[in-house]
Short mmCIF file of C-alpha atoms in Angstrom, two decimals:
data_model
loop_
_atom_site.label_atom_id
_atom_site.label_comp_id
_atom_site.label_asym_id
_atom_site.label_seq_id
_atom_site.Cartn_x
_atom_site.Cartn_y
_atom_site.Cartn_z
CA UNK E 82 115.56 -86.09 -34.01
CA UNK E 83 116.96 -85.72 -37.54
CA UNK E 84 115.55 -87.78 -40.29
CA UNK E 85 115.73 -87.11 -44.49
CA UNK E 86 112.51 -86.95 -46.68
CA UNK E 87 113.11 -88.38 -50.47
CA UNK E 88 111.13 -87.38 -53.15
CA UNK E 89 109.27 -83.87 -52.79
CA UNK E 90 106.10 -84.38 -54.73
CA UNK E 91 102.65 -83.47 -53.42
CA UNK E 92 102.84 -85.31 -50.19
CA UNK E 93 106.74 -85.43 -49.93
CA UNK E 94 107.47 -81.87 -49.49
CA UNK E 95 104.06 -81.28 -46.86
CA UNK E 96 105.16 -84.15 -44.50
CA UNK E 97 108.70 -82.44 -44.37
CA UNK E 98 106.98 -78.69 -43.34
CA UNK E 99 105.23 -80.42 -41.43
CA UNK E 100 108.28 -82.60 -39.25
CA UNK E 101 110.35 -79.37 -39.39
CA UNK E 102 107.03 -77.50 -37.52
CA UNK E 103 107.43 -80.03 -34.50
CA UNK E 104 110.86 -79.11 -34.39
CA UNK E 105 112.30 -81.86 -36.25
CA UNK E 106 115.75 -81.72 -38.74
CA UNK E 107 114.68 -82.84 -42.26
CA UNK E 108 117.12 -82.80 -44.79
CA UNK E 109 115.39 -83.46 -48.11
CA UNK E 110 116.35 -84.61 -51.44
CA UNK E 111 114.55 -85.15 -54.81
CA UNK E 112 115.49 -85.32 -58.35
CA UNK E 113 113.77 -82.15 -59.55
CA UNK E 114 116.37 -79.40 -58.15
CA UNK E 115 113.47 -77.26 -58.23
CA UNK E 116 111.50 -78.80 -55.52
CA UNK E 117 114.59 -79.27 -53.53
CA UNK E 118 115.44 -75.69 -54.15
CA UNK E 119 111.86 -74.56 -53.11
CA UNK E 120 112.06 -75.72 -49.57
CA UNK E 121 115.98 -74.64 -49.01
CA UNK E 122 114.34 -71.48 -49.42
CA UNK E 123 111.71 -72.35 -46.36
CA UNK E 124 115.35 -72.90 -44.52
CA UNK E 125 115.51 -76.54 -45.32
CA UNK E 126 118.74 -78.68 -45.82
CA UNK E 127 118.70 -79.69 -49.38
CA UNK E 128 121.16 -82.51 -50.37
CA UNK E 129 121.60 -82.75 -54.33
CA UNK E 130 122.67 -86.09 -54.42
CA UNK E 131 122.21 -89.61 -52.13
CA UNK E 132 125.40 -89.34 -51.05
CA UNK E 133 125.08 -85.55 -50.30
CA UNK E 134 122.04 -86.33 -47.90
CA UNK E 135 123.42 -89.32 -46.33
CA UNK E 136 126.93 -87.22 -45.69
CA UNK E 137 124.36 -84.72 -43.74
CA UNK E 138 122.66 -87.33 -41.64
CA UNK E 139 123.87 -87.94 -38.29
CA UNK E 140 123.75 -91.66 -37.56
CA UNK E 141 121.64 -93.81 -36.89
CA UNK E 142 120.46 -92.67 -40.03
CA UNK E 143 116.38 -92.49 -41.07
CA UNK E 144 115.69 -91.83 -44.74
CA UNK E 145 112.11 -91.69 -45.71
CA UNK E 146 110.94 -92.60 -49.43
CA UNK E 147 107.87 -90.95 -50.53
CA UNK E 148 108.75 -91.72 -54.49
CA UNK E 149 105.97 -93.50 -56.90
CA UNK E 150 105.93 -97.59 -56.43
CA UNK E 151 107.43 -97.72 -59.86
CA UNK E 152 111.24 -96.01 -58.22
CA UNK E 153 110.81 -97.91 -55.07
CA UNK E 154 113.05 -100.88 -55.56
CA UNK E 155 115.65 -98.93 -57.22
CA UNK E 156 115.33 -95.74 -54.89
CA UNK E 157 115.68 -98.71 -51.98
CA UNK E 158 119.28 -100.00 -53.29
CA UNK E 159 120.41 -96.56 -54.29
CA UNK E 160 120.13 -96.02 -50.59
CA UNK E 161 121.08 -99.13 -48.87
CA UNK E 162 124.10 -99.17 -50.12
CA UNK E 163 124.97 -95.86 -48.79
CA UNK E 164 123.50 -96.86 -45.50
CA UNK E 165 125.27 -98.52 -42.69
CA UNK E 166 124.00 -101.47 -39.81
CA UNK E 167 122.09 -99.53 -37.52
CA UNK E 168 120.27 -97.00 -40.16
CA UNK E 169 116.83 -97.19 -41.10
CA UNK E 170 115.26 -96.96 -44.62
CA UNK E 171 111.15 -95.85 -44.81
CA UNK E 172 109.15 -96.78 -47.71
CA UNK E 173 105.82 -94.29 -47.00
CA UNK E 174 105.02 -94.72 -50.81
CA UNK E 175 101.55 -97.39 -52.06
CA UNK E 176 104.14 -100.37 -52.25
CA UNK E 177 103.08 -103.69 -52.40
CA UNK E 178 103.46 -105.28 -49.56
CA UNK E 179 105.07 -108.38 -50.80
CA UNK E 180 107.67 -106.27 -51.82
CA UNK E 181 108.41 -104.95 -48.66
CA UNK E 182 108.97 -108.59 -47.56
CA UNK E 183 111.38 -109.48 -50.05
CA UNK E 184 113.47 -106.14 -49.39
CA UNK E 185 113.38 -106.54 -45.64
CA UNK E 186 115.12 -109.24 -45.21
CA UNK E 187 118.45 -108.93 -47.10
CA UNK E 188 118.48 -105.23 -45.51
CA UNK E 189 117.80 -107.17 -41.92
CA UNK E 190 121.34 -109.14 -42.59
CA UNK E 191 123.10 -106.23 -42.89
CA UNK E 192 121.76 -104.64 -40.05
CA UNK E 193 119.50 -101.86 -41.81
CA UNK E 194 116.24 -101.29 -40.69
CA UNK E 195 112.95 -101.08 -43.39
CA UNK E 196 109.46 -100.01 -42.45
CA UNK E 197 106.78 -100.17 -44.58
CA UNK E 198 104.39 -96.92 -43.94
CA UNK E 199 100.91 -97.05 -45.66
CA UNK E 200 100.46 -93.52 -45.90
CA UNK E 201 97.19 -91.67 -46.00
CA UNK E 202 96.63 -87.92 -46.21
CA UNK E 203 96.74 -86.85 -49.26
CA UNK E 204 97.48 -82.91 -50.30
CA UNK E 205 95.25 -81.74 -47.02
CA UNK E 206 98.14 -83.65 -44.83
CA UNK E 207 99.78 -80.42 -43.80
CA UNK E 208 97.19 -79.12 -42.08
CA UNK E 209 95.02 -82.48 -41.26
CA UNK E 210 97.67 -84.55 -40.44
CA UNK E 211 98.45 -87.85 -41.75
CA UNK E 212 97.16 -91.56 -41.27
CA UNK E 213 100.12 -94.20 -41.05
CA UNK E 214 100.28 -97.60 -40.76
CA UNK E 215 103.22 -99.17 -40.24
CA UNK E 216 105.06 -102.43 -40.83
CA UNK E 217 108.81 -103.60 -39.30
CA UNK E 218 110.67 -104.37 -36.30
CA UNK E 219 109.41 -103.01 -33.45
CA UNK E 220 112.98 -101.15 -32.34
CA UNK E 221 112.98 -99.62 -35.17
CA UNK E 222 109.16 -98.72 -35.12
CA UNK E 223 110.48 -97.36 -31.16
CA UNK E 224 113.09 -95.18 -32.70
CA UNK E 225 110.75 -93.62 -34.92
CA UNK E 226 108.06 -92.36 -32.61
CA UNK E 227 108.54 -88.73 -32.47
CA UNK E 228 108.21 -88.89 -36.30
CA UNK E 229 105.12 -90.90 -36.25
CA UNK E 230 103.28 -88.32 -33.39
CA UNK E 231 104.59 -85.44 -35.64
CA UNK E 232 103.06 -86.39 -38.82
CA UNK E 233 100.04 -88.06 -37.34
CA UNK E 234 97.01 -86.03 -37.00
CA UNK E 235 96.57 -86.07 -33.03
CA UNK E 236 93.70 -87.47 -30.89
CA UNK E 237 91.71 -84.27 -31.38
CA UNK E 238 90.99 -85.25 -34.67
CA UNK E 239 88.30 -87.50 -34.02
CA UNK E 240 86.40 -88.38 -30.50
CA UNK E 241 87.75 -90.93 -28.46
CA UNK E 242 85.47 -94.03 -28.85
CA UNK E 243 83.06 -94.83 -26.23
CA UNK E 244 84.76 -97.40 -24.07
CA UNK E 245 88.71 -95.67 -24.48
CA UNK E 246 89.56 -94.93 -21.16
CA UNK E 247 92.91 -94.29 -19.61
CA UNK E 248 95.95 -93.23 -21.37
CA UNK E 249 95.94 -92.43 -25.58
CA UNK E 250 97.11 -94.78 -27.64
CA UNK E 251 99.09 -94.88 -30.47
CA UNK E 252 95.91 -95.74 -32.91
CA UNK E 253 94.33 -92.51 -31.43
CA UNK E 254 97.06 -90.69 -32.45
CA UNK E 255 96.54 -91.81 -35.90
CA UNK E 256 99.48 -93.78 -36.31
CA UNK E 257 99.46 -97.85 -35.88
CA UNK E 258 102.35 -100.14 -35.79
CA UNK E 259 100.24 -103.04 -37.52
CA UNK E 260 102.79 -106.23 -37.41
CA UNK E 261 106.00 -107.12 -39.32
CA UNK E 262 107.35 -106.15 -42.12
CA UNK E 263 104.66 -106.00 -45.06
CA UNK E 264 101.91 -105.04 -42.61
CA UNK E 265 101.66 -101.28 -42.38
CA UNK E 266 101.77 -101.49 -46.83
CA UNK E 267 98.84 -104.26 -46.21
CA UNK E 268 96.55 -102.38 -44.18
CA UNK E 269 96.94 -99.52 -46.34
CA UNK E 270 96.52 -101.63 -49.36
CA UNK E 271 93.25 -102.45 -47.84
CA UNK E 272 92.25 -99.35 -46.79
CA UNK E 273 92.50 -97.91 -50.14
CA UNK E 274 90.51 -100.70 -51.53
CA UNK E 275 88.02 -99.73 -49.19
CA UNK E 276 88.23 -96.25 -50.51
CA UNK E 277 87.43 -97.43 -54.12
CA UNK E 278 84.13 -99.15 -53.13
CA UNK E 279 83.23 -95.77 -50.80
CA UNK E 280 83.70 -93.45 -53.87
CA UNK E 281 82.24 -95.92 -56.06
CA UNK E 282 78.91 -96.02 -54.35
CA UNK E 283 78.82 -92.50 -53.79
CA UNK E 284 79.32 -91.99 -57.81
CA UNK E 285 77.11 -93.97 -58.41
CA UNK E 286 73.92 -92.90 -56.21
CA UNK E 287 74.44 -89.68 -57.40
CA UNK E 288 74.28 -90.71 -60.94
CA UNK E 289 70.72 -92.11 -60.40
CA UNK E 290 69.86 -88.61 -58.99
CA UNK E 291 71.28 -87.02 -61.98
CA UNK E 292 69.48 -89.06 -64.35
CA UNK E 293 66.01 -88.75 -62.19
CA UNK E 294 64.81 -86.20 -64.80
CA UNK E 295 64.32 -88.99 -67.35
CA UNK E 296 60.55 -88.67 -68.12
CA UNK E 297 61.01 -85.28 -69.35
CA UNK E 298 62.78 -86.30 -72.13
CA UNK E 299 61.49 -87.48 -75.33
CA UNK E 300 61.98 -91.22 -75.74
CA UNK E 301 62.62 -92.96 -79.31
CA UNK E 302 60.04 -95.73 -79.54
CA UNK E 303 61.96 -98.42 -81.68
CA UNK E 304 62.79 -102.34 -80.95
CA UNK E 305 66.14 -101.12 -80.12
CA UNK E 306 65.20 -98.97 -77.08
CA UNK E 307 63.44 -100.31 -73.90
CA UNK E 308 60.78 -97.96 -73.20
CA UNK E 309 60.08 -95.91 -69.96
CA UNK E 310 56.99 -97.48 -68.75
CA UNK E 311 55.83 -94.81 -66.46
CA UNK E 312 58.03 -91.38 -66.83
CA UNK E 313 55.67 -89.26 -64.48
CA UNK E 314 58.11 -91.19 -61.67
CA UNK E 315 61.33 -89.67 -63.08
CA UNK E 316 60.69 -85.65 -63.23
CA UNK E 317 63.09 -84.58 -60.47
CA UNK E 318 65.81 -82.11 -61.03
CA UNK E 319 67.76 -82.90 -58.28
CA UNK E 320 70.30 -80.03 -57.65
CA UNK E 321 73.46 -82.45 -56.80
CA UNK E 322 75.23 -80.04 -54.68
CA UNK E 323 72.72 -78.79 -52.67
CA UNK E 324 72.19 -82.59 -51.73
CA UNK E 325 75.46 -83.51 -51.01
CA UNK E 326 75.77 -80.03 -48.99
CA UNK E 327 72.71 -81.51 -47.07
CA UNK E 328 74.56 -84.71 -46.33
CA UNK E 329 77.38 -83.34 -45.07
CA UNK E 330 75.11 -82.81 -41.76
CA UNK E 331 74.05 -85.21 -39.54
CA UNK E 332 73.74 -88.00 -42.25
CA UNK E 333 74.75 -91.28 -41.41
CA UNK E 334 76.83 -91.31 -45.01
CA UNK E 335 78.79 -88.19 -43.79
CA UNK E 336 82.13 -88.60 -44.66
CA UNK E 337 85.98 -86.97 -45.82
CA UNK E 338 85.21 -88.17 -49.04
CA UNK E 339 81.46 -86.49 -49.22
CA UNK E 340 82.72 -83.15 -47.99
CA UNK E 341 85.47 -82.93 -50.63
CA UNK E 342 82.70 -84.32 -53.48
CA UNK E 343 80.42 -81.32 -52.45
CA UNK E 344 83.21 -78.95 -52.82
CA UNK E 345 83.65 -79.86 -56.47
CA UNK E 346 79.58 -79.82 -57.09
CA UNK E 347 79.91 -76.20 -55.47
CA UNK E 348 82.87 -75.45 -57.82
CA UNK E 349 81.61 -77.16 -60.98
CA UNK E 350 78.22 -78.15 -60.48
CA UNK E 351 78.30 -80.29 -63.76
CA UNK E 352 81.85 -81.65 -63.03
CA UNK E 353 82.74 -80.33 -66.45
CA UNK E 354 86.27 -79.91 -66.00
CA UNK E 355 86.35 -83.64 -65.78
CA UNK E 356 86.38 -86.31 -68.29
CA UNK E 357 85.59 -89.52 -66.04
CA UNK E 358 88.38 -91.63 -66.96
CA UNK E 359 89.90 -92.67 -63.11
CA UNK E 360 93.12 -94.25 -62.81
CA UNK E 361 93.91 -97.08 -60.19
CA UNK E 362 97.33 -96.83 -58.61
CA UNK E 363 97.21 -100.74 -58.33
CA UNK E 364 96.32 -101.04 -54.11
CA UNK E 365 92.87 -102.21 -55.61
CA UNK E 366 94.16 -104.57 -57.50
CA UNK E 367 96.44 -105.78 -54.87
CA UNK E 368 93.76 -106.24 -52.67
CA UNK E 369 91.57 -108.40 -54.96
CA UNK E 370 94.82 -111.02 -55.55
CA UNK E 371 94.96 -111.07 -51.27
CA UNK E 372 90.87 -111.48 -51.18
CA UNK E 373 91.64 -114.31 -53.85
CA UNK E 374 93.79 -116.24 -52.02
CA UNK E 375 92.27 -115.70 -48.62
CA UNK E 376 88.98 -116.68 -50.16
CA UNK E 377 87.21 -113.73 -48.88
CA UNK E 378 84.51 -112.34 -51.01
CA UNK E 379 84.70 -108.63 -51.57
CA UNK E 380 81.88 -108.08 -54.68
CA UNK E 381 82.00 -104.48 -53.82
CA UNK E 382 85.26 -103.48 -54.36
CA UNK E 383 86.18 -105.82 -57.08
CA UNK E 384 82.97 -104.04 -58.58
CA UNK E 385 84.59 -101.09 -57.75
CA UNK E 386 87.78 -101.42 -59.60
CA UNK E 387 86.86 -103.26 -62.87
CA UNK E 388 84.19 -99.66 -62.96
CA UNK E 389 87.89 -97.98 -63.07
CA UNK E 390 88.63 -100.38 -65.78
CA UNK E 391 85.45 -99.08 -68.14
CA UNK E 392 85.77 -95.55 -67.15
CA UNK E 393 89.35 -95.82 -69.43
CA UNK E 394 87.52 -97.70 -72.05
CA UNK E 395 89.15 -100.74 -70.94
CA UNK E 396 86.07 -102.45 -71.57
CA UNK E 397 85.82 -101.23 -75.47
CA UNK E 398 86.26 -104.62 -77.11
CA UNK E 399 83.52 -106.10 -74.56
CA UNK E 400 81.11 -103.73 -75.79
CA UNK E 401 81.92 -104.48 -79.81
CA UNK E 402 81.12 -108.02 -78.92
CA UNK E 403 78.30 -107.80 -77.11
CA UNK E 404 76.59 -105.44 -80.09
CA UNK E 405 77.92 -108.24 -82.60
CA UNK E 406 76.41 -110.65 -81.02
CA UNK E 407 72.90 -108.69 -80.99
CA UNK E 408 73.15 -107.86 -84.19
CA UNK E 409 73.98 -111.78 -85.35
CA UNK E 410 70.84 -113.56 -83.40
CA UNK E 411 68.39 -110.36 -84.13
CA UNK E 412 69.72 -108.57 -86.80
CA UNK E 413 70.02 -105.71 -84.20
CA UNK E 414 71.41 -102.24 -85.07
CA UNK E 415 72.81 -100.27 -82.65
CA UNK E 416 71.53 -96.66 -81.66
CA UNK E 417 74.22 -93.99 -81.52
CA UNK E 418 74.05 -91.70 -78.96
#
C-alpha cells in the first residue's frame, strides 16, 4: 500500500511515522522544506512539489490532505488536476462538511475519488492512535482499509462493550465509515462540538472551586457590590490539582480531557502560562447552523462556544452597554477591579 501525506504540521507528519511503522509507503509533501526535509531524514520520500509527489505515486493514486480548512479548496484543485480517474483525494483536515459535498461531485465525474476524514487525535496520535470518521463511496472507503486499521488506535484501546460478540468491527477499531460524502466531516463536526461543551463544564466547575475561598476576603460594602450574605460557607482552599488527580480514578467524570487538565494543574498549578483567550476552529460553529436547521436544541454547546466568544473579548461592547445602561436608570458607577 503506498499512499502520500500533504501538509506536515503537528498531526501531518505523526500520522505519516505512524503509516510507515505498519509498513506502509508514504511519500510526503508540505510547503515548509523543512518539515519535508525532517522526515527524509527518518528515510521518508519527500516530493518538493505536487507534481514531484504525484510523479512518485504508483496508481491508483491516494493523497491525503491534512492542511488548515482555510488551504483546503485550493490544496483540493492543486491536486485534482494532477490526478487521474481512478485516484483518490483525502481531506483528514476540520472541513466543513458542506464543502466536501460540493467538491465531491465534480471530482466523482471525472472519476476521482474524495473522502472526507474527521480526524481526531491530536499531537498524542502517534502513540494513541487516531479516531476517524469517514465520509465517501464505499469502494473507495474499501481501498483504503489498511490505512484506516494503521492509523486507528486498535480494539485494545478501549473494552469491547457489553453485548459485542463475534468478530471486531470497524467502529472498534476506531475507524467508522459514517455515510456519503460529507458524513465522516459531520460526525466529526459534531464530535468536536461535543468537545467544547465537555471542556466547558469542566472549566467551569473548577472555577467555582477556585473561587470557594471567597469569605476570606474582605468585601467592599457599597450599592455597587452585592454582598456575601454568609462567607463562613466559602473558606475552602481547594488544591485544584490534587482534585482533578483524584478524579482521574474511578470517577464517573473520568475522562481524556480530565487527565490532560490535571497534567497542566501538576505543571502550572495556577495555569499562569495561560492567558484564557480560546480560539474556535469553526466545527462549533458549524454545528450550531446544523442544530439550527434541524431544530435540535443544544443550550450547552451553543453556551459553550459564545464562552469562546467572551474569553477573546468578543463580548467588550456588550459589557460597555450594559454598564451604560446602569449608570443611565441609577446613576451607577462602575467598580474597577
Amino acid at each position: 500500500m503506498q499512499i502520500a501525506m500533504v501538509g506536515l504540521g503537528r498531526m501531518g507528519a505523526n500520522m505519516a511515522r505512524r503509516l510507515r511503522r505498519a509498513g506502509i509507503d508514504v511519500v510526503v509533501h508540505d510547503v515548509n522544506e523543512a518539515a519535508v526535509a525532517a522526515l527524509e531524514a527518518e528515510g521518508f520520500t519527500g516530493a518538493r512539489t505536487p507534481e514531484d509527489l504525484v510523479a512518485a505515486l504508483a496508481p491508483p493514486r491516494h493523497v491525503w490532505l491534512m492542511v488548515p480548512a482555510a488551504h483546503v479548496g485550493s490544496s483540493v484543485d492543486r491536486f485534482a488536476a494532477l490526478l487521474e480517474a481512478g485516484d483518490c483525494l483525502i481531506d483528514g483536515g476540520n472541513s466543513w462538511y458542506r464543502d466536501d459535498v460540493d467538491r465531491a461531485g465534480p471530482l466523482a465525474e471525472r472519476g476521482i475519488n474524495y473522502l472526507d476524514v474527521g480526524t481526531s487525535g491530536g499531537v498524542f496520535g502517534l502513540e494513541r492512535g487516531y479516531c476517524l470518521m469517514i465520509g465517501g463511496p464505499h469502494d473507495a472507503v474499501a481501498q483504503m482499509v489498511p490505512v484506516f486499521d494503521a492509523l486507528a488506535p486498535g480494539v485494545d484501546a478501549a473494552a469491547r462493550t457489553d453485548g459485542r460478540d463475534g468478530p471486531v468491527t470497524a467502529e472498534e477499531q476506531g475507524w467508522l465509515h459514517c455515510g456519503p460524502s460529507g458524513a465522516g466531516h459531520f460526525v466529526k463536526m459534531v464530535h468536536n462540538g461535543i468537545e467544547y461543551g465537555i471542556m466547558a463544564a469542566y472549566a467551569e466547575g473548577l472555577n467555582v472551586l477556585a473561587k470557594a475561598d471567597i469569605g476570606t476576603e474582605q468585601h467592599t460594602k457599597d450599592a455597587e457590590t452585592a454582598p456575601l450574605t454568609h462567607p463562613e460557607y466559602y473558606r475552602y482552599q481547594i488544591d485544584l490539582a490534587a482534585v482533578t488527580e483524584l478524579w482521574r480514578r474511578g470517577s464517573v467524570i473520568s475522562s481524556w480531557l480530565l487527565d490532560l487538565t490535571a497534567a497542566a494543574l501538576h505543571e502550572d498549578p495556577t495555569l499562569d502560562a495561560y492567558e484564557g483567550r480560546v480560539s474556535d476552529s469553526g466545527e462549533g460553529r458549524w454545528t450550531l447552523h446544523a442544530a439550527i436547521d434541524e431544530g435540535v436544541p443544544v443550550p450547552t454547546l451553543a453556551s459553550a462556544l459564545w464562552d469562546r466568544f467572551y474569553s477573546r473579548e468578543r463580548g467588550d461592547v456588550a459589557h460597555r452597554v450594559l454598564s451604560a445602561m446602569r449608570s443611565g436608570f441609577g446613576g451607577h458607577k462602575e467598580v474597577k477591579g
